[in-house]
Amino acid sequence: MKTFTHVKDLGDLNAALREALEVKKNRFACKASGANKTVALVFFNSSLRTRLSSQKAAMNLGMNSMVLDVNQGAWRLETERGVVMDGDKTEHLLEAIPVMGAYCDIIGVRSFARFENKADDYGEKILNQFIQYSGRPVFSMESATVHPLQAFADLITIEEFKTKPRPKVVLTWAPHPKALPQAVPNSFADFMNEACVDFVITHPEGYELDPQFVRGAKVEYDQKKAFEGADFIYAKNWSAFRDDVYGQVLSKDMHWTVDAGKMSLTDSAFFMHCLPVRRNMIVTDDVIESPKSIVIPEAANREIACQVVLKRMLESLQ
Ligand code: AN0
Ligand code: CP
């Protein structure tokens, strides 16, 4: 595997799931495969789970990991070509990327949507430059439009907890005070559309996601109707995708918060969220603390998802 950005990069999804469950049974089985190999984890934005789970996955494979927080300690990076660099940016991404590539074998990149220019965000301008200029396999650790490690971990979690061959999985928008990217819901939809699940998306009018990710999924604007009979409720906030309102917060309607009343409409559904989560905005305390909340095992599976990706990237180096 040379890049990991979308579900299609995993090839046969059932085979990838089986591999993940095998890795989980003995996460140290391939400890020799990463000897003397190094992964660079490059963060343009904050992280708790992605940072720790990626380092842990690398350790499990016997790899070294180097973490760079671009905005803390590195030179400030210019990302636009053609700019006269007489301001506060000391180095250009076009030098920084191949330099980072020179020190490692695999690169992970976190670079959120900037909401300045939709075409730049949806063109994955930063991530694609790493793919083009680093000379290394590159994986997204949440880039402008996708968070595939999260969605892969989510799929593994659903596989582990499902009690029906084809569960109903509902992605619901929920309120949040700040504008958040569409990366998590985009990748969740990308994966769920290929998984053995009945997938429904619910959100207020105006929060329609990119059709390339929604594909054939059912969109139900009535949240309560969407919750009926659900086996998994996956909550997430995102900002608007539509051109005229791109990156904007259109609503903070607290009627969309996931609470016990709405969970009672489901078929005793599990509650999921990628974390970090704002309690009593996205989800009430009682729902996230209930026995049906699987946010912690979900986060724990981030290690497994990353380990499968690193393992496959190591195999591609040989
Ligand atoms: C980010 C987002 O919504 O994309 C990261 C989630 C994994 N969330 C926040 O910035 C709060
Ligand atoms: N879910 C997730 O990616 O969390 P972090 O932002 O803490 O890495």
Short mmCIF file of C-alpha atoms and ligand atoms in Angstrom, two decimals:
data_model
loop_
_atom_site.label_atom_id
_atom_site.label_comp_id
_atom_site.label_asym_id
_atom_site.label_seq_id
_atom_site.Cartn_x
_atom_site.Cartn_y
_atom_site.Cartn_z
CA MET A 1 0.00 0.00 0.00
CA LYS A 2 1.51 3.32 -1.12
CA THR A 3 -1.22 5.71 0.01
CA PHE A 4 -4.06 5.46 2.50
CA THR A 5 -6.74 8.08 2.05
CA HIS A 6 -9.93 6.25 1.05
CA VAL A 7 -11.63 2.90 1.65
CA LYS A 8 -10.61 1.72 -1.83
CA ASP A 9 -6.94 1.78 -0.78
CA LEU A 10 -7.65 -1.24 1.44
CA GLY A 11 -8.78 -3.36 -1.52
CA ASP A 12 -10.99 -6.23 -0.31
CA LEU A 13 -12.61 -4.70 2.78
CA ASN A 14 -13.52 -8.05 4.34
CA ALA A 15 -9.92 -9.17 3.99
CA ALA A 16 -8.77 -5.93 5.66
CA LEU A 17 -11.24 -6.51 8.51
CA ARG A 18 -10.01 -10.08 8.97
CA GLU A 19 -6.42 -8.81 9.00
CA ALA A 20 -7.34 -6.23 11.64
CA LEU A 21 -8.92 -8.87 13.88
CA GLU A 22 -5.83 -11.09 13.43
CA VAL A 23 -3.54 -8.17 14.35
CA LYS A 24 -5.67 -7.55 17.43
CA LYS A 25 -5.31 -11.16 18.58
CA ASN A 26 -1.54 -10.79 18.66
CA ARG A 27 -0.37 -7.26 17.99
CA PHE A 28 3.29 -8.18 18.47
CA ALA A 29 3.33 -11.04 15.91
CA CYS A 30 5.12 -8.91 13.28
CA LYS A 31 7.52 -7.24 15.68
CA ALA A 32 10.48 -8.00 13.38
CA SER A 33 8.93 -6.53 10.23
CA GLY A 34 9.56 -2.89 11.15
CA ALA A 35 13.16 -3.26 12.36
CA ASN A 36 15.22 -0.24 11.30
CA LYS A 37 12.21 1.35 9.60
CA THR A 38 10.96 4.77 10.61
CA VAL A 39 7.59 6.48 10.33
CA ALA A 40 7.39 10.29 10.50
CA LEU A 41 4.12 11.59 11.96
CA VAL A 42 3.66 15.18 10.83
CA PHE A 43 1.01 17.25 12.61
CA PHE A 44 -0.24 20.62 11.37
CA ASN A 45 -3.09 20.34 13.95
CA SER A 46 -3.64 19.04 17.47
CA SER A 47 -4.26 15.37 18.28
CA LEU A 48 -4.49 12.97 21.19
CA ARG A 49 -5.68 9.65 19.72
CA THR A 50 -4.04 9.80 16.31
CA ARG A 51 -0.68 10.75 17.76
CA LEU A 52 -0.60 8.06 20.46
CA SER A 53 -2.27 5.25 18.50
CA SER A 54 0.03 5.75 15.50
CA GLN A 55 3.13 5.69 17.70
CA LYS A 56 1.85 2.61 19.50
CA ALA A 57 1.07 0.85 16.19
CA ALA A 58 4.61 1.60 15.00
CA MET A 59 6.07 0.24 18.26
CA ASN A 60 4.02 -2.96 17.91
CA LEU A 61 5.67 -3.50 14.51
CA GLY A 62 9.15 -2.81 15.87
CA MET A 63 9.39 0.51 13.99
CA ASN A 64 10.77 3.83 15.10
CA SER A 65 8.50 6.85 15.04
CA MET A 66 9.32 10.55 14.86
CA VAL A 67 6.66 13.12 15.63
CA LEU A 68 6.84 16.65 14.25
CA ASP A 69 4.42 19.33 15.39
CA VAL A 70 4.85 21.74 12.55
CA ASN A 71 3.46 24.69 14.50
CA GLN A 72 5.52 24.07 17.63
CA GLY A 73 9.26 24.16 17.21
CA ALA A 74 9.58 23.73 13.45
CA TRP A 75 10.16 26.67 11.11
CA ARG A 76 6.94 28.30 9.99
CA LEU A 77 6.09 26.82 6.62
CA GLU A 78 4.88 28.59 3.50
CA THR A 79 2.52 26.36 1.53
CA GLU A 80 1.78 28.52 -1.54
CA ARG A 81 4.04 28.61 -4.61
CA GLY A 82 4.96 31.99 -6.03
CA VAL A 83 4.82 33.83 -2.71
CA VAL A 84 7.65 36.33 -2.03
CA MET A 85 8.71 34.97 1.35
CA ASP A 86 9.39 38.26 3.11
CA GLY A 87 6.93 37.61 5.94
CA ASP A 88 6.95 35.31 8.97
CA LYS A 89 7.31 32.02 7.03
CA THR A 90 10.94 30.83 7.01
CA GLU A 91 10.76 27.63 4.97
CA HIS A 92 8.69 26.35 2.05
CA LEU A 93 6.76 23.10 2.17
CA LEU A 94 8.36 22.15 -1.15
CA GLU A 95 11.77 21.85 0.55
CA ALA A 96 10.45 20.63 3.90
CA ILE A 97 8.59 17.63 2.41
CA PRO A 98 11.53 15.95 0.61
CA VAL A 99 13.76 16.70 3.61
CA MET A 100 11.31 14.89 5.91
CA GLY A 101 11.14 12.08 3.34
CA ALA A 102 14.92 11.73 3.49
CA TYR A 103 14.80 10.80 7.18
CA CYS A 104 12.04 8.19 7.13
CA ASP A 105 10.39 5.32 5.25
CA ILE A 106 6.69 6.16 5.70
CA ILE A 107 4.91 9.47 6.44
CA GLY A 108 1.60 10.21 8.17
CA VAL A 109 0.11 13.70 7.77
CA ARG A 110 -2.52 15.58 9.76
CA SER A 111 -3.63 18.77 7.98
CA PHE A 112 -7.21 19.87 8.60
CA ALA A 113 -9.39 21.78 6.19
CA ARG A 114 -8.57 25.48 6.40
CA PHE A 115 -11.96 26.67 5.09
CA GLU A 116 -10.21 29.42 3.13
CA ASN A 117 -10.71 27.89 -0.29
CA LYS A 118 -12.98 24.91 -0.90
CA ALA A 119 -11.10 23.86 -4.04
CA ASP A 120 -7.80 23.74 -2.10
CA ASP A 121 -9.40 21.74 0.73
CA TYR A 122 -11.20 19.28 -1.54
CA GLY A 123 -8.13 19.08 -3.78
CA GLU A 124 -6.22 17.88 -0.66
CA LYS A 125 -3.51 20.36 -1.57
CA ILE A 126 -1.22 19.71 1.42
CA LEU A 127 -1.59 15.91 1.58
CA ASN A 128 -1.12 15.53 -2.17
CA GLN A 129 2.14 17.47 -2.03
CA PHE A 130 3.42 14.97 0.54
CA ILE A 131 2.34 12.13 -1.78
CA GLN A 132 3.99 13.82 -4.76
CA TYR A 133 7.24 15.12 -3.27
CA SER A 134 8.18 12.94 -0.28
CA GLY A 135 9.07 9.80 -2.25
CA ARG A 136 7.48 7.76 0.59
CA PRO A 137 4.20 5.94 1.22
CA VAL A 138 1.86 8.50 2.80
CA PHE A 139 -1.23 8.04 4.96
CA SER A 140 -3.80 10.59 6.04
CA MET A 141 -4.05 11.14 9.81
CA GLU A 142 -7.05 13.40 9.03
CA SER A 143 -6.37 15.62 6.12
CA ALA A 144 -8.65 18.30 4.67
CA THR A 145 -11.45 16.02 3.54
CA VAL A 146 -10.84 12.51 4.93
CA HIS A 147 -10.01 10.65 8.15
CA PRO A 148 -9.65 7.06 6.93
CA LEU A 149 -7.86 5.70 10.04
CA GLN A 150 -10.87 6.79 12.09
CA ALA A 151 -13.37 5.23 9.70
CA PHE A 152 -11.39 1.97 9.54
CA ALA A 153 -11.33 1.83 13.37
CA ASP A 154 -15.08 2.56 13.38
CA LEU A 155 -15.71 -0.31 10.99
CA ILE A 156 -13.63 -2.70 13.11
CA THR A 157 -15.63 -1.60 16.18
CA ILE A 158 -18.98 -2.17 14.44
CA GLU A 159 -17.79 -5.61 13.33
CA GLU A 160 -16.91 -6.49 16.95
CA PHE A 161 -20.14 -5.22 18.54
CA LYS A 162 -22.80 -6.04 15.93
CA THR A 163 -25.43 -8.61 16.87
CA LYS A 164 -27.03 -8.86 13.40
CA PRO A 165 -25.42 -9.80 10.07
CA ARG A 166 -26.50 -6.45 8.58
CA PRO A 167 -26.92 -3.80 11.29
CA LYS A 168 -28.54 -0.39 10.76
CA VAL A 169 -25.91 2.33 11.19
CA VAL A 170 -26.99 5.97 11.51
CA LEU A 171 -24.62 8.91 11.08
CA THR A 172 -26.20 11.90 12.80
CA TRP A 173 -25.15 15.54 12.73
CA ALA A 174 -25.13 17.15 16.20
CA PRO A 175 -24.49 20.74 17.34
CA HIS A 176 -21.05 22.20 18.12
CA PRO A 177 -19.94 25.79 18.81
CA LYS A 178 -17.18 25.93 16.18
CA ALA A 179 -16.84 25.10 12.49
CA LEU A 180 -15.51 21.56 12.09
CA PRO A 181 -14.30 19.80 8.95
CA GLN A 182 -16.33 17.22 7.01
CA ALA A 183 -13.41 14.74 7.07
CA VAL A 184 -14.82 12.38 9.71
CA PRO A 185 -18.35 12.08 8.24
CA ASN A 186 -16.90 11.88 4.69
CA SER A 187 -14.68 8.90 5.55
CA PHE A 188 -17.35 7.28 7.71
CA ALA A 189 -19.72 7.40 4.73
CA ASP A 190 -16.95 6.21 2.38
CA PHE A 191 -16.43 3.11 4.55
CA MET A 192 -20.07 2.42 5.49
CA ASN A 193 -21.11 2.51 1.85
CA GLU A 194 -18.75 -0.41 1.21
CA ALA A 195 -19.55 -2.30 4.43
CA CYS A 196 -22.27 -4.87 5.09
CA VAL A 197 -24.61 -2.40 6.87
CA ASP A 198 -27.80 -0.42 6.21
CA PHE A 199 -26.45 3.10 6.25
CA VAL A 200 -28.56 6.21 6.95
CA ILE A 201 -27.36 9.82 7.29
CA THR A 202 -29.42 12.41 9.17
CA HIS A 203 -28.72 16.14 9.41
CA PRO A 204 -30.51 19.49 9.25
CA GLU A 205 -31.21 20.98 5.79
CA GLY A 206 -28.10 22.71 4.48
CA TYR A 207 -25.64 20.18 5.91
CA GLU A 208 -25.61 17.90 2.85
CA LEU A 209 -22.21 16.23 2.46
CA ASP A 210 -20.17 15.77 -0.72
CA PRO A 211 -22.04 13.34 -3.05
CA GLN A 212 -18.75 11.51 -3.81
CA PHE A 213 -18.88 10.21 -0.21
CA VAL A 214 -22.67 10.00 0.32
CA ARG A 215 -23.11 7.95 -2.88
CA GLY A 216 -26.21 5.73 -2.52
CA ALA A 217 -26.69 6.24 1.24
CA LYS A 218 -30.17 7.12 2.48
CA VAL A 219 -30.47 10.71 3.73
CA GLU A 220 -33.31 11.24 6.25
CA TYR A 221 -33.88 14.81 7.47
CA ASP A 222 -36.07 13.70 10.39
CA GLN A 223 -33.55 12.65 13.06
CA LYS A 224 -36.08 10.72 15.15
CA LYS A 225 -37.28 8.76 12.12
CA ALA A 226 -33.65 7.97 11.23
CA PHE A 227 -33.02 6.63 14.75
CA GLU A 228 -35.90 4.13 14.61
CA GLY A 229 -34.57 0.57 14.72
CA ALA A 230 -30.91 1.69 14.61
CA ASP A 231 -28.18 -0.62 15.93
CA PHE A 232 -25.41 2.00 15.94
CA ILE A 233 -25.71 5.77 16.38
CA TYR A 234 -22.61 7.60 15.15
CA ALA A 235 -22.72 11.27 16.17
CA LYS A 236 -20.55 13.99 14.65
CA ASN A 237 -20.69 17.67 13.96
CA TRP A 238 -19.58 19.09 10.65
CA SER A 239 -19.76 22.48 8.97
CA ALA A 240 -21.57 23.15 5.71
CA PHE A 241 -20.15 21.73 2.47
CA ARG A 242 -22.28 23.64 -0.06
CA ASP A 243 -20.33 26.23 -2.13
CA ASP A 244 -22.19 29.34 -0.93
CA VAL A 245 -21.84 28.47 2.79
CA TYR A 246 -18.71 26.28 2.75
CA GLY A 247 -17.14 25.88 6.22
CA GLN A 248 -19.90 27.81 7.98
CA VAL A 249 -21.89 26.95 11.10
CA LEU A 250 -25.51 27.14 9.89
CA SER A 251 -27.12 25.81 13.05
CA LYS A 252 -26.41 25.13 16.71
CA ASP A 253 -29.84 23.61 17.20
CA MET A 254 -29.69 21.69 20.49
CA HIS A 255 -32.70 19.64 19.42
CA TRP A 256 -30.13 17.58 17.50
CA THR A 257 -28.11 16.63 20.61
CA VAL A 258 -28.12 12.84 21.12
CA ASP A 259 -29.99 12.15 24.37
CA ALA A 260 -31.59 9.19 26.14
CA GLY A 261 -35.03 9.95 24.68
CA LYS A 262 -33.72 9.61 21.13
CA MET A 263 -31.62 6.54 21.97
CA SER A 264 -34.85 4.89 23.22
CA LEU A 265 -36.19 5.04 19.63
CA THR A 266 -33.38 2.74 18.47
CA ASP A 267 -33.05 -1.02 18.74
CA SER A 268 -30.95 -0.58 21.87
CA ALA A 269 -28.23 1.00 19.73
CA PHE A 270 -24.60 1.44 20.61
CA PHE A 271 -23.38 5.04 20.75
CA MET A 272 -20.23 5.99 18.83
CA HIS A 273 -18.18 9.16 18.40
CA CYS A 274 -14.61 9.63 17.14
CA LEU A 275 -13.69 11.92 20.09
CA PRO A 276 -12.85 14.53 21.21
CA VAL A 277 -16.49 15.19 22.03
CA ARG A 278 -18.21 18.18 23.64
CA ARG A 279 -20.60 16.76 26.20
CA ASN A 280 -24.13 18.14 26.34
CA MET A 281 -23.65 19.66 22.89
CA ILE A 282 -23.12 16.51 20.78
CA VAL A 283 -24.28 13.95 23.38
CA THR A 284 -25.62 14.06 26.92
CA ASP A 285 -23.57 12.82 29.88
CA ASP A 286 -25.91 9.90 30.51
CA VAL A 287 -25.71 8.58 26.93
CA ILE A 288 -21.92 8.77 26.66
CA GLU A 289 -21.58 7.18 30.11
CA SER A 290 -24.16 4.44 29.45
CA PRO A 291 -23.17 0.78 28.97
CA LYS A 292 -24.16 1.20 25.31
CA SER A 293 -21.48 3.82 24.72
CA ILE A 294 -18.52 2.24 22.90
CA VAL A 295 -16.43 5.38 22.39
CA ILE A 296 -13.48 3.94 24.35
CA PRO A 297 -13.17 0.60 22.49
CA GLU A 298 -13.68 2.63 19.31
CA ALA A 299 -10.72 4.85 20.18
CA ALA A 300 -8.68 1.79 21.20
CA ASN A 301 -9.22 0.32 17.73
CA ARG A 302 -7.35 3.28 16.24
CA GLU A 303 -4.16 1.43 17.18
CA ILE A 304 -5.30 -1.64 15.25
CA ALA A 305 -6.40 0.33 12.18
CA CYS A 306 -3.06 2.12 12.03
CA GLN A 307 -1.14 -1.09 12.55
CA VAL A 308 -2.81 -2.71 9.51
CA VAL A 309 -1.95 0.35 7.40
CA LEU A 310 1.68 0.48 8.59
CA LYS A 311 2.04 -3.29 8.12
CA ARG A 312 0.82 -3.06 4.53
CA MET A 313 3.03 -0.04 3.83
CA LEU A 314 6.05 -1.90 5.23
CA GLU A 315 5.22 -4.83 2.93
CA SER A 316 5.18 -2.43 -0.03
CA LEU A 317 8.74 -1.26 0.76
CA GLN A 318 10.19 -4.72 0.15
C1 AN0 B 1 -11.72 17.45 14.57
C2 AN0 B 1 -12.76 17.28 13.46
O1 AN0 B 1 -13.94 17.40 13.71
O2 AN0 B 1 -12.36 16.99 12.32
C3 AN0 B 1 -10.98 16.17 14.82
C4 AN0 B 1 -11.78 14.97 15.08
C5 AN0 B 1 -11.00 13.71 15.07
N1 AN0 B 1 -12.39 17.84 15.79
C6 AN0 B 1 -12.14 18.97 16.43
O3 AN0 B 1 -11.38 19.79 15.96
C7 AN0 B 1 -12.85 19.21 17.71
N1 CP B 2 -10.37 10.84 16.73
C1 CP B 2 -9.20 11.49 16.56
O1 CP B 2 -8.63 11.52 15.48
O2 CP B 2 -8.71 12.09 17.68
P1 CP B 2 -7.45 13.06 17.78
O3 CP B 2 -7.85 14.34 17.07
O4 CP B 2 -7.24 13.24 19.24
O5 CP B 2 -6.29 12.42 17.10
#
